[in-house]
CSV table of C-alpha atoms in Angstrom, one decimal:
chain,number,residue,atom,x,y,z
A,1,MET,CA,0.1,0.0,0.1
A,2,THR,CA,1.4,3.1,-1.1
A,3,ILE,CA,1.1,6.4,1.7
A,4,VAL,CA,0.5,9.1,0.1
A,5,PRO,CA,2.4,12.2,1.6
A,6,PHE,CA,0.5,14.6,3.2
A,7,ARG,CA,1.7,18.5,1.9
A,8,HIS,CA,-0.3,16.5,-1.2
A,9,GLN,CA,-3.8,16.4,-0.3
A,10,THR,CA,-4.5,19.8,-1.0
A,11,LEU,CA,-7.3,22.0,0.2
A,12,THR,CA,-8.8,23.9,-2.8
A,13,PRO,CA,-11.0,26.8,-1.9
A,14,PRO,CA,-14.4,25.0,-2.4
A,15,LYS,CA,-12.7,21.9,-0.2
A,16,ILE,CA,-12.4,24.9,2.4
A,17,LEU,CA,-15.3,26.9,2.1
A,18,SER,CA,-17.5,23.4,3.0
A,19,LEU,CA,-15.7,22.4,5.4
A,20,GLY,CA,-15.6,25.8,7.1
A,21,PHE,CA,-19.3,25.9,6.8
A,22,ILE,CA,-19.5,22.6,8.5
A,23,LEU,CA,-17.6,23.1,10.6
A,24,LEU,CA,-19.6,26.3,12.1
A,25,ILE,CA,-22.5,24.1,12.1
A,26,ALA,CA,-20.9,21.3,13.7
A,27,ALA,CA,-20.0,24.0,16.7
A,28,GLY,CA,-23.1,25.5,16.9
A,29,THR,CA,-25.1,22.4,17.0
A,30,ILE,CA,-22.8,21.1,20.1
A,31,LEU,CA,-23.6,24.9,21.9
A,32,LEU,CA,-27.8,24.5,21.2
A,33,SER,CA,-27.4,20.6,22.5
A,34,LEU,CA,-26.3,21.8,26.0
A,35,PRO,CA,-28.2,22.0,28.4
A,36,ALA,CA,-27.3,25.6,29.2
A,37,ALA,CA,-28.5,26.8,25.5
A,38,SER,CA,-32.5,26.2,26.5
A,39,THR,CA,-35.1,26.6,29.7
A,40,GLY,CA,-37.2,23.6,30.5
A,41,VAL,CA,-36.9,20.6,27.4
A,42,ARG,CA,-33.5,20.2,25.7
A,43,ILE,CA,-33.5,20.8,22.1
A,44,SER,CA,-33.1,17.6,20.3
A,45,ILE,CA,-29.8,17.3,18.4
A,46,ILE,CA,-32.0,17.0,15.6
A,47,ASP,CA,-33.1,20.6,15.9
A,48,ALA,CA,-30.0,21.7,17.3
A,49,LEU,CA,-28.4,20.9,13.8
A,50,PHE,CA,-31.5,22.5,12.0
A,51,MET,CA,-31.6,25.8,14.2
A,52,ALA,CA,-27.7,25.6,13.5
A,53,THR,CA,-28.1,25.8,9.9
A,54,SER,CA,-30.5,27.6,9.3
A,55,ALA,CA,-28.5,30.6,11.5
A,56,THR,CA,-25.4,29.9,9.5
A,57,CYS,CA,-27.1,29.8,6.3
A,58,VAL,CA,-27.8,33.3,6.8
A,59,THR,CA,-29.6,36.1,4.5
A,60,GLY,CA,-28.6,39.1,2.0
A,61,LEU,CA,-29.0,41.5,-0.6
A,62,ALA,CA,-26.8,42.9,-3.5
A,63,VAL,CA,-27.8,45.5,-5.9
A,64,LEU,CA,-27.4,45.5,-9.3
A,65,SER,CA,-29.3,46.6,-12.6
A,66,ALA,CA,-30.5,42.7,-12.9
A,67,SER,CA,-31.3,42.6,-9.2
A,68,ALA,CA,-33.6,45.8,-10.1
A,69,VAL,CA,-35.7,44.6,-13.0
A,70,VAL,CA,-36.2,41.1,-10.9
A,71,ILE,CA,-37.9,43.1,-8.0
A,72,LEU,CA,-39.8,45.9,-10.1
A,73,GLY,CA,-40.9,43.1,-12.2
A,74,GLY,CA,-42.0,41.1,-9.3
A,75,ALA,CA,-43.6,44.1,-7.5
A,76,ILE,CA,-45.7,44.4,-10.5
A,77,VAL,CA,-46.6,40.6,-10.9
A,78,PHE,CA,-47.6,40.5,-7.2
A,79,PHE,CA,-49.6,44.2,-7.4
A,80,GLY,CA,-51.6,42.3,-10.3
A,81,LEU,CA,-52.4,39.6,-8.7
A,82,GLU,CA,-53.3,40.0,-4.9
A,83,LEU,CA,-55.1,43.8,-5.4
A,84,ASN,CA,-58.3,42.6,-5.0
A,85,ASN,CA,-57.3,39.6,-2.5
A,86,ALA,CA,-54.5,39.8,0.2
A,87,LEU,CA,-53.5,43.7,-0.6
A,88,ARG,CA,-57.7,44.7,-0.6
A,89,PRO,CA,-57.2,45.8,2.9
A,90,LEU,CA,-54.2,48.8,2.6
A,91,HIS,CA,-54.5,51.7,1.2
A,92,PRO,CA,-53.2,52.7,-1.8
A,93,GLY,CA,-49.7,53.6,-0.8
A,94,GLY,CA,-49.6,50.8,1.9
A,95,LYS,CA,-51.1,48.4,-1.9
A,96,MET,CA,-47.1,49.4,-3.5
A,97,MET,CA,-44.9,49.3,-0.7
A,98,ALA,CA,-46.2,45.8,0.8
A,99,SER,CA,-45.9,44.6,-3.1
A,100,PHE,CA,-42.0,45.7,-3.4
A,101,LEU,CA,-41.3,44.2,0.1
A,102,GLN,CA,-42.6,41.1,-1.3
A,103,ALA,CA,-41.0,41.3,-4.0
A,104,ILE,CA,-37.8,42.0,-2.3
A,105,THR,CA,-38.4,39.4,0.6
A,106,PRO,CA,-38.5,36.0,-1.1
A,107,ARG,CA,-34.7,37.0,-2.5
A,108,SER,CA,-33.0,36.3,0.9
A,109,GLY,CA,-34.9,39.0,2.5
A,110,GLY,CA,-37.0,37.0,5.8
A,111,VAL,CA,-38.8,39.2,6.3
A,112,THR,CA,-43.0,39.3,5.7
A,113,THR,CA,-45.4,41.9,6.4
A,114,ILE,CA,-48.5,39.2,4.5
A,115,GLU,CA,-49.2,35.6,6.0
A,116,ILE,CA,-48.2,33.4,3.4
A,117,PRO,CA,-51.1,30.8,3.4
A,118,LEU,CA,-53.3,33.9,2.5
A,119,LEU,CA,-52.0,34.9,-1.2
A,120,ARG,CA,-53.3,32.7,-3.7
A,121,GLU,CA,-51.7,29.9,-5.5
A,122,SER,CA,-50.5,32.0,-7.9
A,123,THR,CA,-48.7,34.3,-6.2
A,124,GLN,CA,-47.3,31.9,-3.9
A,125,PHE,CA,-45.6,30.3,-7.2
A,126,LEU,CA,-44.5,33.3,-7.9
A,127,MET,CA,-42.9,33.7,-4.4
A,128,VAL,CA,-41.3,30.2,-5.5
A,129,LEU,CA,-39.6,31.4,-9.1
A,130,LEU,CA,-38.3,34.2,-7.0
A,131,MET,CA,-36.6,32.4,-4.5
A,132,PHE,CA,-35.1,29.9,-6.9
A,133,ILE,CA,-33.0,32.9,-8.5
A,134,GLY,CA,-32.3,34.4,-5.4
A,135,ALA,CA,-29.9,37.2,-4.0
A,136,ALA,CA,-26.8,38.3,-6.7
A,137,PRO,CA,-23.3,37.2,-5.9
A,138,GLY,CA,-21.0,38.8,-3.2
A,139,SER,CA,-23.9,38.5,-0.4
A,140,THR,CA,-24.3,36.0,1.9
A,141,GLY,CA,-28.4,35.1,0.2
A,142,GLY,CA,-28.6,31.4,-1.4
A,143,GLY,CA,-30.7,30.8,-5.0
A,144,ILE,CA,-28.9,30.3,-8.1
A,145,LYS,CA,-28.7,34.0,-7.7
A,146,ILE,CA,-29.7,36.8,-10.3
A,147,THR,CA,-26.5,37.0,-12.4
A,148,THR,CA,-27.6,33.3,-13.1
A,149,PHE,CA,-30.6,33.6,-13.9
A,150,ALA,CA,-29.5,36.9,-16.6
A,151,ILE,CA,-27.2,34.8,-18.2
A,152,LEU,CA,-29.5,32.0,-18.9
A,153,VAL,CA,-32.2,34.3,-20.5
A,154,SER,CA,-29.2,36.2,-22.4
A,155,THR,CA,-28.7,32.5,-23.7
A,156,VAL,CA,-31.9,32.1,-24.8
A,157,TYR,CA,-32.2,35.7,-26.2
A,158,ALA,CA,-29.3,34.8,-27.7
A,159,LYS,CA,-30.5,32.1,-29.8
A,160,ILE,CA,-33.9,32.6,-31.0
A,161,ARG,CA,-32.3,35.9,-32.6
A,162,ASP,CA,-29.3,33.7,-34.1
A,163,LYS,CA,-26.7,35.7,-32.4
A,164,GLU,CA,-23.3,33.5,-32.1
A,165,GLY,CA,-22.3,35.9,-28.3
A,166,ILE,CA,-24.0,36.3,-25.4
A,167,VAL,CA,-23.6,40.3,-24.9
A,168,ILE,CA,-24.6,41.6,-21.8
A,169,PHE,CA,-24.1,45.6,-20.7
A,170,ARG,CA,-22.1,45.3,-23.9
A,171,HIS,CA,-19.6,43.0,-22.7
A,172,ARG,CA,-19.5,39.6,-24.5
A,173,LEU,CA,-19.7,36.5,-22.2
A,174,SER,CA,-17.1,33.5,-22.7
A,175,LYS,CA,-18.4,30.1,-23.1
A,176,GLU,CA,-17.1,28.8,-19.5
A,177,ASN,CA,-19.3,31.6,-18.7
A,178,VAL,CA,-22.5,30.2,-19.9
A,179,TYR,CA,-21.4,26.3,-19.0
A,180,ARG,CA,-21.1,27.3,-15.3
A,181,ALA,CA,-24.6,29.4,-15.4
A,182,ILE,CA,-26.2,26.3,-17.5
A,183,THR,CA,-24.6,23.5,-15.0
A,184,LEU,CA,-25.8,25.8,-11.7
A,185,SER,CA,-29.1,25.6,-12.8
A,186,LEU,CA,-29.6,22.5,-13.2
A,187,LEU,CA,-28.0,21.2,-10.6
A,188,SER,CA,-30.0,23.6,-8.6
A,189,LEU,CA,-33.1,22.2,-10.0
A,190,MET,CA,-32.6,18.3,-9.6
A,191,LEU,CA,-31.2,19.1,-6.2
A,192,VAL,CA,-34.6,21.0,-5.5
A,193,VAL,CA,-37.3,18.2,-7.5
A,194,ALA,CA,-35.5,15.6,-5.5
A,195,ALA,CA,-35.8,17.2,-2.1
A,196,THR,CA,-39.7,18.2,-2.9
A,197,MET,CA,-40.3,14.9,-4.4
A,198,LEU,CA,-39.0,13.4,-0.8
A,199,LEU,CA,-40.4,15.7,1.5
A,200,SER,CA,-44.0,15.2,-0.8
A,201,VAL,CA,-43.6,11.8,1.4
A,202,THR,CA,-42.8,12.2,4.6
A,203,GLU,CA,-44.9,15.5,5.5
A,204,SER,CA,-48.2,15.6,5.3
A,205,ALA,CA,-48.8,18.9,3.2
A,206,ASP,CA,-49.7,19.4,-0.4
A,207,PHE,CA,-47.2,20.0,-3.5
A,208,LEU,CA,-47.3,23.4,-3.5
A,209,THR,CA,-46.5,24.5,0.5
A,210,VAL,CA,-43.5,21.2,0.0
A,211,LEU,CA,-42.5,23.1,-2.4
A,212,PHE,CA,-42.5,26.6,-1.3
A,213,GLU,CA,-40.5,24.7,1.5
A,214,ALA,CA,-37.7,23.0,-0.6
A,215,VAL,CA,-37.4,26.3,-2.5
A,216,SER,CA,-37.5,28.6,0.9
A,217,ALA,CA,-34.7,26.7,2.1
A,218,PHE,CA,-32.0,26.2,-0.7
A,219,GLY,CA,-33.1,30.6,-1.6
A,220,THR,CA,-32.6,30.9,2.5
A,221,SER,CA,-35.1,33.2,2.3
A,222,GLY,CA,-36.4,32.4,6.2
A,223,ILE,CA,-40.1,32.5,5.0
A,224,THR,CA,-42.2,29.5,5.0
A,225,MET,CA,-46.4,28.6,4.8
A,226,GLY,CA,-46.5,27.0,8.2
A,227,LEU,CA,-44.2,23.7,7.3
A,228,THR,CA,-41.6,24.5,8.7
A,229,PRO,CA,-42.5,23.6,12.9
A,230,GLU,CA,-44.8,20.2,11.9
A,231,LEU,CA,-41.7,19.0,9.9
A,232,THR,CA,-40.8,15.0,10.3
A,233,THR,CA,-37.0,14.3,11.5
A,234,ILE,CA,-36.3,13.0,7.8
A,235,GLY,CA,-37.8,16.6,6.6
A,236,LYS,CA,-36.0,19.2,9.1
A,237,LEU,CA,-33.1,16.4,7.8
A,238,LEU,CA,-33.6,17.3,3.8
A,239,VAL,CA,-33.8,21.1,4.4
A,240,ILE,CA,-30.8,20.9,6.4
A,241,VAL,CA,-29.0,20.0,3.0
A,242,LEU,CA,-30.8,22.1,1.0
A,243,MET,CA,-30.1,25.3,3.2
A,244,PHE,CA,-26.3,23.8,2.9
A,245,ALA,CA,-26.3,23.2,-0.8
A,246,GLY,CA,-28.3,26.8,-1.0
A,247,ARG,CA,-25.8,28.8,1.0
A,248,THR,CA,-22.4,27.4,-0.5
A,249,GLY,CA,-24.2,26.3,-3.8
A,250,PRO,CA,-24.5,23.4,-5.4
A,251,LEU,CA,-21.6,23.8,-8.3
A,252,THR,CA,-18.5,24.1,-5.2
A,253,LEU,CA,-19.9,21.5,-3.6
A,254,ALA,CA,-19.7,19.6,-6.9
A,255,TYR,CA,-16.2,21.0,-7.1
A,256,ALA,CA,-15.3,20.2,-3.8
A,257,LEU,CA,-16.3,16.5,-3.9
A,258,LYS,CA,-14.6,16.1,-7.9
A,259,PRO,CA,-11.6,13.9,-8.6
A,260,LYS,CA,-8.1,15.9,-8.1
A,261,ASN,CA,-7.2,15.1,-11.6
A,262,SER,CA,-10.3,15.0,-13.6
A,263,LYS,CA,-9.1,16.7,-16.9
A,264,GLU,CA,-9.2,14.8,-19.9
A,265,LEU,CA,-6.4,14.0,-21.7
A,266,TYR,CA,-8.0,13.2,-25.2
A,267,ARG,CA,-10.8,14.6,-26.5
A,268,TYR,CA,-14.1,12.8,-28.6
A,269,PRO,CA,-14.6,13.6,-32.5
A,270,GLU,CA,-17.4,16.0,-32.3
A,271,GLY,CA,-21.1,15.4,-33.4
A,272,ASN,CA,-25.0,16.6,-33.6
A,273,ILE,CA,-27.7,15.2,-31.9
A,274,THR,CA,-31.2,16.7,-33.1
A,275,ILE,CA,-33.0,19.1,-30.9
A,276,GLY,CA,-36.4,19.8,-30.3
């Protein structure tokens, strides 16, 4: 058996980031499990892990032009959907302010002035989409990030217009940027879909409530339709995984787990596949 010297076991930035969050969550779990951390009933290890993960995966926002478009668009759609429903008791100024707040909250805001279960299903699904998009890179929010969403939209637009390059704000994007955005989006979508399917089995709630809970955890938005206190042990573990993945990023986790020498030493001939 060959012993690999320790100096060859290098820690890449994705591994350092992931391990840092794991250690921080573990420390928080241990502290919350101590008798001095609570009065009366002692917190279970699962609840302590859930609370530590939720606290570590903090939320935040950053200001970008694309972010302003998403906020404004979300506010307009929310206003139109809830004008004669949840917004009815408010005065005109209050309706506008509530619409803007609810457009920001799903993108890792964590504050809401309207009870989510009282909203129309279409509005709840709108919030699911906003939570999945998430905040901006450089912030502490989750989701696929607003820049990733902007790249996806620009890629579709460029393909429809039959343009070779993808241009955003007078800058041509590299293929690596586009590939990373598509990979991140697909990994995130697969993770959310898988978690939603499992939560649908473990939790006694309707599908939209389960989907809302899963995407809220992935987007670290901090809002819920009331399912969080009723989660089973398996449900809590699934939400913990979603919060961790949403905070560190699925692509970061994938890079942290990939083999050290994964570059291809050869190239296959190019081929075309019929699409659509």
